[in-house]
Structures are given as structure tokens and as C-alpha cells.
Short mmCIF file of C-alpha atoms in Angstrom, two decimals:
data_model
loop_
_atom_site.label_atom_id
_atom_site.label_comp_id
_atom_site.label_asym_id
_atom_site.label_seq_id
_atom_site.Cartn_x
_atom_site.Cartn_y
_atom_site.Cartn_z
CA MET A 1 -0.94 8.50 16.38
CA ARG A 2 1.77 5.86 16.30
CA SER A 3 4.19 6.44 13.47
CA VAL A 4 5.22 3.29 11.34
CA CYS A 5 8.86 3.48 10.19
CA ALA A 6 8.92 0.21 8.22
CA CYS A 7 6.70 -2.52 7.06
CA VAL A 8 7.86 -6.32 6.80
CA PHE A 9 5.85 -8.54 4.37
CA LEU A 10 6.15 -12.18 3.29
CA VAL A 11 8.45 -11.69 0.14
CA LEU A 12 10.24 -8.75 1.77
CA ALA A 13 11.75 -10.78 4.43
CA GLY A 14 14.85 -12.62 4.15
CA CYS A 15 17.75 -12.72 6.70
CA THR A 16 20.29 -15.67 7.54
CA ASN A 17 22.56 -15.55 10.46
CA GLN A 18 25.22 -17.70 8.70
CA PRO A 19 28.52 -15.87 7.90
CA VAL A 20 29.70 -15.80 4.28
CA SER A 21 33.15 -15.75 3.03
CA VAL A 22 33.97 -12.18 2.02
CA LEU A 23 37.21 -10.24 1.49
CA GLN A 24 37.60 -8.40 4.83
CA GLU A 25 38.74 -4.66 4.83
CA PRO A 26 42.33 -4.21 5.86
CA ALA A 27 42.51 -4.35 9.79
CA GLN A 28 43.86 -0.69 10.02
CA LYS A 29 40.81 0.68 8.26
CA GLN A 30 38.60 -1.06 10.73
CA GLU A 31 40.09 0.81 13.54
CA SER A 32 38.30 3.91 14.32
CA ARG A 33 38.47 6.75 16.94
CA LEU A 34 34.79 7.60 16.29
CA GLN A 35 33.21 8.04 19.77
CA THR A 36 29.96 6.75 18.22
CA VAL A 37 31.66 3.39 17.47
CA GLU A 38 33.02 3.32 21.23
CA ARG A 39 29.35 3.90 22.50
CA ILE A 40 28.02 0.91 20.47
CA PRO A 41 28.10 -1.52 23.52
CA GLU A 42 26.16 0.95 25.55
CA LEU A 43 23.68 1.42 22.81
CA MET A 44 23.30 -2.28 22.33
CA GLY A 45 22.47 -2.68 25.97
CA ALA A 46 20.01 -0.01 26.14
CA PHE A 47 18.30 -1.11 22.75
CA GLY A 48 18.46 -4.85 23.60
CA VAL A 49 20.54 -5.90 20.75
CA SER A 50 22.62 -8.96 20.96
CA GLY A 51 24.70 -8.32 17.89
CA LEU A 52 25.18 -5.95 14.79
CA ALA A 53 27.72 -5.00 12.06
CA ILE A 54 28.36 -1.53 10.75
CA SER A 55 30.25 0.03 8.03
CA ALA A 56 30.99 3.67 7.49
CA VAL A 57 32.82 5.39 4.47
CA SER A 58 34.13 8.74 3.63
CA GLY A 59 35.49 9.26 0.11
CA ASP A 60 37.73 6.31 -0.76
CA GLN A 61 38.33 5.38 2.88
CA THR A 62 36.49 2.84 4.98
CA LEU A 63 36.52 4.54 8.28
CA VAL A 64 34.96 1.57 10.13
CA ALA A 65 33.78 -1.93 9.13
CA GLN A 66 33.13 -3.94 12.24
CA GLY A 67 30.82 -6.47 13.83
CA PHE A 68 29.72 -6.47 17.46
CA GLY A 69 28.36 -9.22 19.66
CA GLN A 70 26.53 -12.38 18.36
CA THR A 71 23.80 -13.39 16.09
CA LEU A 72 20.67 -15.07 17.19
CA ASP A 73 22.30 -18.33 16.46
CA ALA A 74 25.22 -17.38 18.76
CA GLU A 75 27.72 -16.86 16.09
CA PRO A 76 30.04 -13.87 16.04
CA PHE A 77 28.45 -10.94 14.20
CA THR A 78 31.20 -9.83 11.78
CA VAL A 79 31.45 -7.74 8.78
CA GLY A 80 31.01 -10.74 6.83
CA THR A 81 27.81 -11.96 8.55
CA ARG A 82 25.00 -12.01 5.88
CA CYS A 83 22.02 -9.86 7.03
CA GLY A 84 18.63 -8.88 5.40
CA LEU A 85 18.13 -5.41 4.09
CA PHE A 86 14.30 -5.99 4.02
CA SER A 87 12.69 -2.64 2.75
CA ALA A 88 16.21 -1.02 2.65
CA THR A 89 16.51 -3.03 -0.59
CA LYS A 90 14.89 0.08 -1.99
CA VAL A 91 18.27 1.77 -1.85
CA LEU A 92 19.42 -0.59 -4.51
CA ALA A 93 16.28 0.04 -6.53
CA SER A 94 16.74 3.86 -6.21
CA LEU A 95 20.28 3.57 -7.59
CA THR A 96 19.32 1.16 -10.45
CA TYR A 97 16.35 3.43 -11.65
CA ALA A 98 18.40 6.63 -11.33
CA ARG A 99 21.10 4.90 -13.47
CA LEU A 100 18.52 3.86 -16.04
CA GLU A 101 17.13 7.35 -16.18
CA GLU A 102 20.52 8.82 -16.74
CA GLU A 103 21.36 6.36 -19.43
CA GLY A 104 18.21 6.99 -21.29
CA SER A 105 17.07 3.34 -21.02
CA LEU A 106 13.86 4.36 -19.22
CA SER A 107 12.02 7.50 -18.79
CA LEU A 108 10.63 7.99 -15.24
CA ASN A 109 8.22 10.60 -16.48
CA ALA A 110 6.67 8.39 -19.19
CA PRO A 111 2.95 7.44 -18.54
CA LEU A 112 2.29 3.78 -17.80
CA GLY A 113 0.11 3.72 -20.96
CA SER A 114 3.14 3.97 -23.02
CA TYR A 115 4.87 1.00 -21.27
CA ILE A 116 1.88 -1.38 -20.60
CA GLU A 117 -0.27 -2.25 -23.81
CA ASP A 118 -3.32 -3.14 -21.72
CA ALA A 119 -2.97 -0.66 -18.81
CA PRO A 120 -6.32 0.07 -17.21
CA GLN A 121 -7.87 3.41 -18.25
CA ASP A 122 -6.99 4.88 -14.78
CA TRP A 123 -3.38 3.90 -15.17
CA GLN A 124 -2.85 5.35 -18.63
CA ASN A 125 -1.63 8.82 -17.71
CA VAL A 126 0.08 7.91 -14.52
CA PRO A 127 3.91 8.67 -14.83
CA PHE A 128 6.28 5.72 -14.10
CA PHE A 129 7.88 7.46 -11.07
CA ARG A 130 4.57 7.18 -9.19
CA LEU A 131 5.13 3.47 -8.73
CA LEU A 132 8.51 4.15 -6.96
CA ASN A 133 7.41 7.02 -4.57
CA HIS A 134 4.09 5.30 -3.57
CA THR A 135 1.93 7.97 -5.16
CA SER A 136 0.25 5.92 -8.03
CA GLY A 137 -2.82 4.93 -6.18
CA ILE A 138 -2.52 1.38 -7.26
CA THR A 139 -3.87 -0.89 -4.45
CA MET A 140 -1.83 -3.01 -1.90
CA VAL A 141 -1.22 -6.37 -2.97
CA VAL A 142 0.74 -8.20 -0.31
CA ASN A 143 -2.24 -8.14 2.13
CA GLN A 144 -4.55 -9.80 -0.38
CA GLU A 145 -5.55 -13.51 0.16
CA GLU A 146 -4.48 -14.30 -3.58
CA PHE A 147 -1.07 -12.97 -3.17
CA ALA A 148 -0.11 -15.68 -0.39
CA THR A 149 -0.75 -18.35 -3.12
CA LEU A 150 1.15 -16.28 -5.80
CA ALA A 151 4.13 -15.85 -3.50
CA ALA A 152 4.39 -19.63 -2.88
CA ASP A 153 4.52 -20.33 -6.51
CA PRO A 154 8.10 -20.28 -7.69
CA ASN A 155 6.86 -19.81 -11.28
CA ALA A 156 4.88 -16.58 -10.50
CA THR A 157 6.16 -13.45 -12.10
CA ASN A 158 5.41 -9.75 -11.61
CA ALA A 159 3.00 -9.89 -14.45
CA SER A 160 1.18 -12.22 -12.02
CA VAL A 161 0.98 -9.47 -9.56
CA TYR A 162 -0.25 -7.03 -12.34
CA GLU A 163 -3.14 -9.44 -13.00
CA LEU A 164 -4.21 -9.51 -9.36
CA VAL A 165 -4.29 -5.48 -9.16
CA ARG A 166 -5.06 -4.36 -12.69
CA ASP A 167 -8.89 -4.53 -12.35
CA LYS A 168 -9.12 -3.13 -8.81
CA PRO A 169 -9.95 0.52 -8.29
CA LEU A 170 -7.24 2.87 -7.30
CA ASP A 171 -6.99 3.55 -3.60
CA TYR A 172 -6.67 7.32 -4.22
CA GLN A 173 -6.07 9.63 -7.19
CA PRO A 174 -2.52 9.37 -8.36
CA GLY A 175 -0.31 12.14 -6.81
CA GLU A 176 -2.93 12.73 -4.01
CA TYR A 177 -1.09 10.80 -1.43
CA SER A 178 2.04 8.78 -0.78
CA ARG A 179 0.86 5.46 0.80
CA TYR A 180 3.33 2.50 1.15
CA ARG A 181 2.35 0.24 -1.70
CA GLN A 182 4.77 -2.44 -2.91
CA SER A 183 2.50 -3.21 -5.96
CA GLY A 184 3.99 -0.39 -7.86
CA TYR A 185 7.51 -1.96 -7.47
CA ALA A 186 6.13 -5.13 -9.01
CA ILE A 187 4.55 -3.27 -11.90
CA GLY A 188 7.84 -1.34 -12.40
CA GLU A 189 9.78 -4.80 -12.59
CA MET A 190 7.22 -5.99 -15.11
CA VAL A 191 8.07 -2.86 -17.30
CA LEU A 192 11.70 -3.56 -16.89
CA GLN A 193 11.36 -7.13 -18.11
CA ASN A 194 9.14 -6.08 -21.13
CA ARG A 195 11.11 -3.01 -22.31
CA LEU A 196 14.63 -4.20 -21.43
CA ASN A 197 14.17 -7.90 -21.58
CA THR A 198 15.90 -8.29 -18.27
CA ASP A 199 14.89 -8.84 -14.66
CA PHE A 200 15.48 -6.67 -11.74
CA ALA A 201 18.18 -9.06 -10.08
CA THR A 202 20.18 -8.95 -13.43
CA LEU A 203 19.99 -5.13 -13.55
CA VAL A 204 21.23 -4.84 -10.04
CA ASP A 205 24.19 -7.24 -10.63
CA ASP A 206 25.15 -5.35 -13.72
CA THR A 207 24.48 -1.85 -12.49
CA ILE A 208 25.59 -2.19 -8.79
CA VAL A 209 27.15 -5.39 -7.59
CA LYS A 210 29.64 -6.12 -10.43
CA PRO A 211 30.90 -2.56 -10.70
CA ALA A 212 31.21 -2.10 -7.02
CA LYS A 213 32.97 -5.52 -6.73
CA MET A 214 30.34 -6.58 -4.07
CA THR A 215 30.62 -10.46 -3.40
CA ALA A 216 27.82 -11.25 -0.95
CA THR A 217 24.81 -9.14 -2.09
CA PHE A 218 21.96 -10.92 -3.77
CA HIS A 219 18.14 -11.76 -3.47
CA PRO A 220 17.56 -15.35 -2.53
CA ALA A 221 14.68 -15.58 -5.16
CA SER A 222 17.27 -14.96 -7.82
CA GLN A 223 19.24 -18.01 -6.83
CA ALA A 224 16.71 -20.56 -5.94
CA ASN A 225 13.54 -21.85 -7.29
CA GLU A 226 11.72 -21.93 -3.85
CA GLN A 227 10.44 -18.29 -3.88
CA ALA A 228 8.56 -16.39 -6.43
CA PRO A 229 11.01 -13.85 -8.14
CA VAL A 230 8.47 -10.93 -7.64
CA LEU A 231 8.78 -7.76 -5.82
CA LEU A 232 12.67 -7.98 -5.61
CA SER A 233 13.07 -4.29 -5.83
CA ALA A 234 10.78 -3.78 -2.82
CA GLY A 235 12.77 -5.78 -0.36
CA GLY A 236 14.46 -9.08 0.57
CA TYR A 237 18.06 -8.54 -0.75
CA GLN A 238 20.78 -9.95 1.49
CA THR A 239 24.32 -8.22 2.06
CA THR A 240 27.03 -7.78 4.46
CA ALA A 241 28.57 -4.72 6.21
CA ALA A 242 31.75 -5.35 4.07
CA ASP A 243 29.88 -5.29 0.82
CA MET A 244 28.07 -1.92 1.69
CA ALA A 245 31.40 -0.31 2.42
CA LYS A 246 32.29 -1.35 -1.19
CA LEU A 247 29.05 0.16 -2.50
CA PHE A 248 29.61 3.50 -0.77
CA LYS A 249 33.11 3.71 -2.18
CA ALA A 250 31.83 2.83 -5.66
CA ILE A 251 29.27 5.57 -5.51
CA ASN A 252 31.84 8.05 -4.26
CA ALA A 253 33.98 7.08 -7.30
CA GLY A 254 31.15 7.43 -9.68
CA THR A 255 31.27 3.83 -10.67
CA VAL A 256 27.74 3.30 -9.93
CA ILE A 257 26.49 6.57 -10.31
CA ALA A 258 27.76 10.10 -9.57
CA PRO A 259 26.66 11.23 -6.05
CA GLN A 260 25.28 14.41 -7.37
CA THR A 261 23.42 12.76 -10.19
CA TRP A 262 21.74 10.43 -7.59
CA LYS A 263 20.93 13.47 -5.37
CA GLN A 264 19.66 15.53 -8.33
CA THR A 265 17.36 12.73 -9.36
CA LEU A 266 15.95 12.07 -5.82
CA LEU A 267 15.32 15.85 -5.15
CA ASN A 268 13.58 16.37 -8.44
CA GLU A 269 10.29 18.11 -7.35
CA ALA A 270 8.18 16.02 -9.64
CA TYR A 271 9.54 12.76 -7.82
CA LEU A 272 9.63 14.00 -4.31
CA PHE A 273 6.44 13.63 -2.13
CA GLY A 274 6.97 14.99 1.27
CA ASP A 275 10.27 13.42 2.43
CA TYR A 276 9.90 10.34 0.06
CA SER A 277 11.45 10.12 -3.36
CA LEU A 278 12.29 7.13 -5.67
CA GLY A 279 12.85 4.38 -3.06
CA SER A 280 14.41 6.83 -0.75
CA VAL A 281 13.62 8.77 2.35
CA ILE A 282 15.12 12.16 2.30
CA GLU A 283 16.32 13.56 5.67
CA TYR A 284 17.98 16.57 6.76
CA SER A 285 19.69 16.69 10.19
CA ASP A 286 21.95 19.64 11.22
CA ASP A 287 22.08 20.82 7.60
CA ILE A 288 23.28 17.44 6.50
CA LEU A 289 21.41 15.92 3.66
CA THR A 290 21.15 12.07 3.68
CA VAL A 291 19.25 9.64 1.41
CA GLY A 292 18.48 6.04 1.99
CA HIS A 293 15.96 3.54 3.51
CA SER A 294 15.57 1.37 6.54
CA GLY A 295 14.00 -2.05 6.68
CA GLY A 296 12.81 -5.07 8.73
CA GLY A 297 11.37 -3.00 11.61
CA ALA A 298 14.67 -0.92 11.50
CA ARG A 299 16.93 -4.02 11.70
CA ALA A 300 18.75 -2.44 8.73
CA ASN A 301 19.33 1.13 7.81
CA VAL A 302 21.33 2.57 4.83
CA ARG A 303 22.10 6.38 4.82
CA TYR A 304 24.20 8.22 2.38
CA ALA A 305 25.20 12.02 2.35
CA PRO A 306 25.81 12.82 -1.29
CA ASP A 307 27.26 16.27 -0.62
CA ASN A 308 29.82 14.80 1.58
CA ALA A 309 30.53 11.42 0.13
CA VAL A 310 29.82 9.78 3.41
CA GLY A 311 27.80 6.64 3.82
CA ALA A 312 26.80 4.46 6.80
CA MET A 313 25.07 1.11 7.04
CA VAL A 314 24.01 -0.89 10.23
CA CYS A 315 22.33 -4.18 10.18
CA THR A 316 21.30 -6.77 12.84
CA ASP A 317 19.32 -9.92 12.91
CA ASP A 318 17.64 -9.10 16.30
CA GLN A 319 13.99 -8.76 15.81
CA THR A 320 13.41 -6.92 19.17
CA ASN A 321 16.12 -4.33 18.71
CA ASN A 322 13.72 -1.27 19.10
CA GLY A 323 15.14 0.32 15.96
CA LEU A 324 18.83 0.90 16.95
CA ALA A 325 19.78 0.74 13.20
CA MET A 326 17.83 4.01 12.67
CA PRO A 327 19.73 6.37 15.05
CA LEU A 328 23.10 4.56 14.84
CA ALA A 329 23.49 5.28 11.10
CA ARG A 330 22.58 8.86 11.50
CA MET A 331 25.01 9.21 14.39
CA LEU A 332 27.82 7.80 12.36
CA ILE A 333 27.38 10.07 9.48
CA GLN A 334 26.80 13.22 11.75
CA GLU A 335 30.07 12.48 13.66
CA ILE A 336 32.10 11.88 10.49
CA ILE A 337 30.88 14.99 8.91
CA SER A 338 30.82 17.40 11.81
CA GLY A 339 33.79 15.98 13.74
CA THR A 340 31.78 15.89 16.90
CA ALA A 341 29.91 12.96 18.56
CA PRO A 342 26.09 13.40 18.33
CA PRO A 343 24.03 13.10 21.48
CA LEU A 344 22.71 9.68 22.53
CA PRO A 345 19.09 8.48 21.85
CA MET A 346 16.74 9.08 24.69
CA LEU A 347 16.41 5.30 25.10
CA VAL A 348 19.91 5.23 26.58
CA ALA A 349 18.60 7.46 29.37
CA VAL A 350 15.74 5.39 30.08
CA PRO A 351 16.41 1.68 29.19
CA ASN A 352 13.82 -0.95 29.84
CA TYR A 353 11.20 1.67 30.09
CA ALA A 354 8.40 -0.86 29.58
CA LYS A 355 9.02 -2.21 33.06
CA LEU A 356 8.78 1.23 34.63
CA THR A 357 5.84 3.33 35.58
CA ALA A 358 5.14 6.48 33.54
CA ALA A 359 6.13 8.72 36.64
CA GLN A 360 9.56 6.87 36.76
CA VAL A 361 9.99 7.43 32.97
CA ILE A 362 9.01 11.06 33.27
CA GLU A 363 11.59 11.60 36.10
CA ALA A 364 14.26 9.93 34.11
CA VAL A 365 13.57 12.21 31.18
CA LYS A 366 13.63 15.38 33.38
CA ARG A 367 17.16 14.12 34.64
CA ALA A 368 18.32 13.64 31.06
CA GLU A 369 17.33 17.10 30.30
CA GLN A 370 19.70 18.35 32.91
CA GLU A 371 22.77 16.62 31.40
CA GLY A 372 23.37 18.97 28.83
CA ASP A 373 24.16 17.76 25.43
CA ARG A 374 24.43 14.03 26.40
CA TYR A 375 21.03 13.01 24.98
CA ASN A 376 19.12 14.04 21.93
CA LEU A 377 16.46 16.07 23.61
CA SER A 378 14.94 16.91 20.29
CA ARG A 379 13.55 13.44 20.22
CA ILE A 380 11.67 13.57 23.58
CA GLU A 381 8.30 13.78 21.81
CA PRO A 382 8.57 10.62 19.62
CA PHE A 383 10.20 8.94 22.56
CA MET A 384 7.38 9.63 24.88
CA ASN A 385 4.90 8.75 22.14
CA GLU A 386 6.50 5.20 21.92
CA VAL A 387 6.42 4.97 25.66
CA GLY A 388 2.70 5.76 25.82
CA TYR A 389 1.91 3.12 23.12
CA THR A 390 3.96 0.55 24.83
CA TYR A 391 1.79 1.08 27.90
CA LEU A 392 -1.29 0.89 25.67
CA ALA A 393 -0.17 -2.49 24.32
CA GLN A 394 0.29 -3.68 27.97
CA GLU A 395 -3.12 -2.41 28.78
CA ARG A 396 -1.62 -0.14 31.38
CA PHE A 397 -4.04 2.66 30.42
CA GLU A 398 -3.37 5.17 33.37
CA ASN A 399 0.29 4.94 32.70
CA ALA A 400 -0.13 5.57 29.02
CA ILE A 401 -2.41 8.46 29.75
CA LYS A 402 0.16 9.97 32.25
CA ALA A 403 3.08 9.49 29.75
CA LEU A 404 1.14 11.07 26.87
CA THR A 405 -0.27 13.98 29.02
CA PHE A 406 3.33 14.80 29.74
CA ASN A 407 3.95 14.87 26.00
CA VAL A 408 1.04 17.23 25.33
CA GLU A 409 2.17 19.55 28.15
CA ARG A 410 5.71 19.66 26.70
CA PHE A 411 4.49 19.90 23.17
CA PRO A 412 1.01 21.69 23.07
CA ALA A 413 1.22 22.63 19.41
CA SER A 414 1.89 18.95 18.30
CA ALA A 415 -1.30 17.55 16.65
CA ASN A 416 0.22 14.12 16.95
CA ALA A 417 0.84 14.41 20.88
CA HIS A 418 -2.89 15.21 21.16
CA ASP A 419 -3.79 12.46 18.83
CA SER A 420 -1.96 9.84 20.85
CA LEU A 421 -3.44 11.05 24.16
CA GLY A 422 -6.85 10.95 22.60
CA GLU A 423 -6.38 7.33 21.68
CA ALA A 424 -5.16 6.41 25.18
CA LEU A 425 -8.20 8.19 26.59
CA PHE A 426 -10.48 6.35 24.25
CA GLU A 427 -8.95 2.87 25.06
CA ALA A 428 -9.44 3.70 28.69
CA GLY A 429 -13.09 4.46 28.03
CA ARG A 430 -12.86 8.21 28.92
CA TYR A 431 -14.70 9.20 25.85
CA GLU A 432 -15.52 12.77 26.66
CA ALA A 433 -11.86 13.55 27.39
CA ALA A 434 -10.90 11.71 24.28
CA ARG A 435 -13.21 13.88 22.41
CA GLU A 436 -11.80 17.00 23.55
CA ARG A 437 -8.25 15.83 22.42
CA TYR A 438 -9.38 15.02 18.93
CA ARG A 439 -11.09 18.36 18.80
CA MET A 440 -7.82 19.98 19.58
CA VAL A 441 -6.13 17.69 16.86
CA LEU A 442 -8.54 19.25 14.27
CA GLU A 443 -7.84 22.78 15.51
CA LEU A 444 -4.23 22.19 14.96
CA ASP A 445 -4.65 20.12 11.74
CA SER A 446 -8.01 20.56 10.26
CA GLY A 447 -7.54 17.97 7.67
CA ASN A 448 -6.49 15.17 10.02
CA GLU A 449 -8.52 12.13 8.75
CA HIS A 450 -7.63 10.02 11.82
CA ALA A 451 -9.07 12.63 14.30
CA ALA A 452 -12.32 12.78 12.33
CA ALA A 453 -12.57 9.01 12.10
CA MET A 454 -11.95 8.93 15.97
CA LEU A 455 -14.68 11.34 16.67
CA THR A 456 -16.96 8.98 14.75
CA ARG A 457 -15.86 6.08 16.80
CA ILE A 458 -16.38 7.89 19.91
CA ASP A 459 -19.91 8.67 19.09
CA GLN A 460 -20.59 5.05 18.16
CA ALA A 461 -19.01 3.78 21.38
CA ARG A 462 -21.15 6.16 23.50
CA ALA A 463 -24.22 5.03 21.73
CA GLU A 464 -23.65 1.31 22.40
#
């Protein structure tokens, strides 16, 4: 099965390529001996990125704040180039709600029935925090036809979103699953407005932007009357690399929130579902804990290591970047903390794989395995999975099957590897072989709903 790392929706989008006037970090602080920074041109070439900006902070020091290449408008990409956070906006939401909880202005454990007078019966006992970790069961809103009309109305409010979803059945029982649902963020903003008599943008300004002395971070809907001011906490904020460096330093100084307070809130067992907490993905890499979120199809990524007071942000306006912001932010943090440059993503070993055959890709992967620590070999499985799905999108079925068969041979205990191969076989019309793959998925993961559904599809396809 193909994993989805980010979703982009109408009101969550927002990125402009025009540089804004911001106070630049001192030049000496932008100079860095980080090997990861020196590798950025190579990474940009492999990922097909024309330009990006990064910032990385440790304690009260900006280790690097730098732009590379050009925007899509052929302007120099600098630390002052405004770029969209998209769903990475949830980092701002995470900080804001954690601060409100700390101050006692809002109880994340309180049931929605205590905040919403006419809450549906199914909502009455749902804790507020389930709105923020996508476990409330409240249905999706941005894919509903009525939402397009609402989003185009500058007078719409989050209460308008509430009216769209309040009478619809829950998608699942609260706490049963975590499914990406922006609806919960709109309901949360409505509660803030009703309880605190203020909107989310004002809270972000008062809680984060002003204390951190950020000068170029805002949501377009809060400054213009052309976009409905709804779902601001779910996505759409714009910022700069320079501003994000200020944010990291403000967190480290405890000006926004104490790092350990934020960490303890996010790691609260009640709020944590899998690797997702309150607007934040929790990651562990080489024993380094980071929190944060990506957005815009991985055009932006914000990661912060609370135990080490280290933060990194990467943003680009390139819509075909193949997700460079994801590994690059992780690499920056890992090198800063460990003192050793991390290995390169597998894509660097096999650039332009979409134009190669599966045999050529497999040979390149085998060569990479022989180069020691240069490449991140722990990412071979997801990399080959993406290669296989790229071939499927190109309708190069035999290449997809060959690439995904290689993955199954290397990772026979991975249910996802078998699942992906099963999908390729199904698309190629090889139903019996696909059936065997999905049976294997269920042997490895008996509760896999996708595999069960695909077995039904196979039976239907064979009956036609």
C-alpha cells in the first residue's frame, strides 16, 4: 500500500514566491560547517528542487539560515522568501493548544458537550484532544461539495463548518482510529472563539509570533477578506526560514513554551495515538526524539528535538520536489546532535528512477549497498515501494512487479511490501498471483482491511 505523508486541500494551501522584508540573521551565524548543508546542491539535483530555504538552531544559536537556488518565479530563494507551511501549520496549533492547556485557559480532556451547547449526542463525551489527533470520528469536511461554497465565502466561520458536519454520522467510534480529518480543527477553533472570545490567528500572534519577535508569519485569511477564515489551525500559514529560526530560539528560551512542557504534553498517553499527537508527528531516529509536522506534499517540514533544544525547518515552493524537505530536516537535526553527517537518501543513489527500468534501479540499489554508510540503507523498502508505484502510475506494470518483487524478497516479513506487490499484480490482471500476495498480507497482519477489501475486488474482477 502506498503511504500518504501529507494532504493538500483548498483552504490549507497558500504559498507565494515573493520575498518579504525581514531582519536577516547575522552573516557569521549563517556560515555553517555542517556537511549536510554542503550536500544540499547534490540533494536538490537528485530531488529535482529548484530552490529552498533552511534554518537550523541549537540553543540560542542559529547554526544556519540560508537560501539555495531560485523560486519558481526565478527569484533568488533566501531566508526571507515567504513560503507556505501548509499542514505544517499544525506545529503552530500544537504549540498554541499546549500553551492554553498549561495556562488553564482550556482543558484538552474536557468533553465536547461541556464546550458546545448543542453538541450532537455522539459528540457529548468526546474529549477535546480527539479533535487534534484525528481520533474524534467526526467526518471529513473538505471533500464535501458544500465545503467549496463555504470556503469561497469570506463571511463563513468555523461555526459554518460545524453546521456542515454536526448531523452527519461519525466515521468511526472516537478513539478507534486516527484518520486525517481537518473538521476537528475547525470545531476546535469554534470552541476557542466561543470560550475565549478570540480567533486562532489572534492566539497565534499573542502566543507565538509576538513573543518570538517573528515578523513574516501569518495566515492570508487573517489579513484579507477574500478567503474564509476557517481551518486556520489545520494549514495555510506562511512564514520564512528566518522567522522559524526565531521560533526555535524562543521555544528554547521558554518564551513560547518550555521545551519539556511541550514534550510532556505531546507524549501524554491519552493524546498520543500511534506516532501522532496534538498536531504533531512523533519521531524517533537513532534515539533522537523529534516532534513536528510536514505539509504541502512535503514542501515544508518542521522538526524539533525538545531534549536537545535543536530545531530545523526546510521549505520550498517546488511542487515536484519528491519530498526533499522530509529527509533534509531530519538530516540537519541528526548531524547537529550527533556531530556526524547522516547518510544520504536513497534517491541520491538512483536519481531520475522514473526514466529507468526496474532492473536498472535494482542494480543501482545493490551498488549503493556496497558503498558502506554513504546511503540510508534503512530506507530501501519505502524507496522501492515508491519506485513500484511510480511505474504503476506510468502503466509500466512489469517494471512495477519486478521492483516490488525485489522488495518482497528483501523484506519478506513486511505486510506492506506484499500488499504493494499484490496491487501491482492486480493492476496487471494477474489475479491469482495477486490473491496469493493478499493472503500473505493477512497472514502477517490479520486485521489488514485493505487486503481483505482487495480479495473481494479480485473475486469481483474474476467474475466479470
